[in-house]
Amino acid sequence: MTLRPDINPGLLDKLTPAQREAVSHGGGPALVLAGPGSGKTRVITRRIAALIERGVPPWQILALTFTNKAAGEMRERVSQLVAREDGSRTGLVVSTFHSHCAAILRRFGDRIGLQAGFSIYDAGDQKDAIKASIEEAGLSNTQWTPASVLAEISDAKNALRDAAAYLAEANDFWSRSVAKAYKAYEDTLTRSNAVDFDDLLLKVALLLRNDAEVRDLLQNRHRWVLVDEYQDTNHAQFVIAHALAERSRNLFVVGDPDQSIYGWRGADISNILDFEEQFPGARVIPLGENFRSTAHIVSASAGLIAHNRRRKHKDLTTGLGDGLPVRLLKANDEHEEADRVADMLAERAAAGVPWRAMAVLYRMNALSRVVEDALRRRMIPSTVARGTAFYDRKEIKDAMAYLRVCANPRDEVSLRRIINTPARGIGDTSVRKIEAYAVSHGIPLISAFAQAANAGIVSGKIGKAVDGFVAMIRDFAQALDTRVPGDLASFVSEVLETSGLDRLADHATVDERERVANLEELVSAAAQFRLPDDDPTADGDDPTAPPPADADLASSLPALPTLGDALRLWLETVSLVADADAIDPEQGSVTLMTLHAAKGLEFDTVAVIGVENGLLPHMRASSEGEDGVEEERRLLFVGMTRAERLLMVSSAAVRTVRGVRQASIESEFLREIPAKDVQRTDLTERYAGGRVEYDDPEAFGDMDVGEVFPVGSMVRHPIFGVGKVEFLARGFGGTRARISFRSVGLKTLIVEHAKLSRA
């Protein structure tokens, strides 16, 4: 179609020339190289609004991203840009890749053997299923660990190889063994009418490749495709995006190869680096102005990433002034490093920066413990972000398993989890007999449970318990077909009560009360769930427009008349929550998280700790050669560019690993940061003649701490008791003493405030 030439000046207001060029781009492929803090979300959302204004029916626009949080933010911004009263958002789809693929499978899954109400297995379900599959394949769970086998299967699925294709290419003992487990795992998913996260992409990619009718319909539906964070796409996502845009060639991708940090989970940086080869004549628009960070932070991170060879150059600039130099800290050990980080955070808090605007980032979760301890001693509130913890709790996973079996009785993993939860006398031996009966008769496991008593597999109390369980599930399933969506919360409450999961309330321990509170929160989550309210009717003035049902195929179900439809959509929403969606930067505490989890976030103050060889770059990455080291450098670049006003990057000369203190080597990356943008502080202690020397002998000012509490002296603390001074240094917040106390072990204290006395 021909776009109308004019764009409302309001959509271009306050945009840079490069941003205007991206928003105004007409048809055809385009690559927007969006550096950190360059306003890429603003560009994408204003481009969507501009396309609608220029005559594109909203139902022809598909915008894909990677987290529900990002998708929600885009939808909200588009809503503010596009007037609602004229219905001009009708049919617009802004979604994550996985959610959109799940919607496509809801519509077309029957073409590839999926039944309505299929389950989506999360990481825990996958682990349970692969354990059983490894045993079924005759392999040992110790030699072929679930994690390693699942990683291999995930790589295969991302490369669009199902179990048969993987077996055809297996050419050694390891891969042939994995092929057996893969086939057993695939069979388990098929019997359970279930898919895992990788299947959502694999099955849609193969559907688009092999089913011309579906491909034609979706290409006609999605004539304008926008992809955010394109550098994070794997091969399956690449195939999906290109298949959808193959006819129209209207593929608009936004990303930054310098922020490609997910190679370990299948992301392929060549997707963005080779975009111009894949789409000859594509327009390339660099966005290099950083609206987030001050000049020293921008320049320091730009100087670092310039050492990568596999990248597309863009000038990184900012108009926010020089700001504070980047603090490069070399501490004696991880305890001093953590204390200096705490000093910096306290300093920023004293200057009026809220705790929620600060973060500590690290390569590995294990590095958080010492920092947590240091912040706790200083009474600095902190939260460790480790993903979707609520839905990982046992009582919640048990409840969700019940609900999933209600929606999909063929779900074997969930069935095994709940058959004797709470305990109803159905032991593992009985379950194995029933499973064997299901396999020998070629029937679903739930059918085998239903026949078990009559077939003489179980009898007496066990038989009655199995029959009672099956009847309960049957009653729940029937209720899903006869009740309305608004009953979702009450239904969840009934399942908890009838199943006995909420009988924890009969007990009075703190843990049991907490579990009950979690189950009550699950009911609240169900009560807050809202069905999609988009009008499914597409604009009808285009004669090639699909019928109304097609206009809604990827944003929601055409109609949700039953409780069962609502439950299945809610379960899907919960299953597709990403780790990044669980991170709340607005909480009133300092956020501690991995560098990978921090991508897409921003904070006034950031500390990146543990920047040492073996940690960052990680030893595994270093063994992978230049590509591995470059991804690690990108990871540090991402961490540094999360900071708006103040950045500290730290290392320690000694770090405790598995209980053993080991010497560390400062990361090679730190030497690549331009000296003009940093302020270096080296606290490394050196021993000469049995006494400690300091880089700055005048650092103590008028107070001769070395004479009052010399290293080696015995001191007394009003709370910790007697201890020995092991180290002294002057820091941002005063003179620190590291003291080994007899009662509580090693503590680092600020001498001016510790109320120490000589013992």
Short mmCIF file of C-alpha atoms in Angstrom, two decimals, residues 126 149-159 198 265:
data_model
loop_
_atom_site.label_atom_id
_atom_site.label_comp_id
_atom_site.label_asym_id
_atom_site.label_seq_id
_atom_site.Cartn_x
_atom_site.Cartn_y
_atom_site.Cartn_z
CA GLN A 126 10.89 -29.40 31.94
CA VAL A 149 20.52 -32.73 28.18
CA LEU A 150 17.94 -29.92 28.29
CA ALA A 151 20.57 -27.43 27.11
CA GLU A 152 21.39 -29.67 24.15
CA ILE A 153 17.69 -30.11 23.31
CA SER A 154 17.13 -26.35 23.59
CA ASP A 155 19.99 -25.66 21.17
CA ALA A 156 18.52 -28.20 18.76
CA LYS A 157 15.05 -26.64 18.91
CA ASN A 158 16.43 -23.16 18.39
CA ALA A 159 18.13 -24.53 15.27
CA ASP A 198 11.41 -23.55 22.86
CA ARG A 265 20.94 -19.24 25.32
#
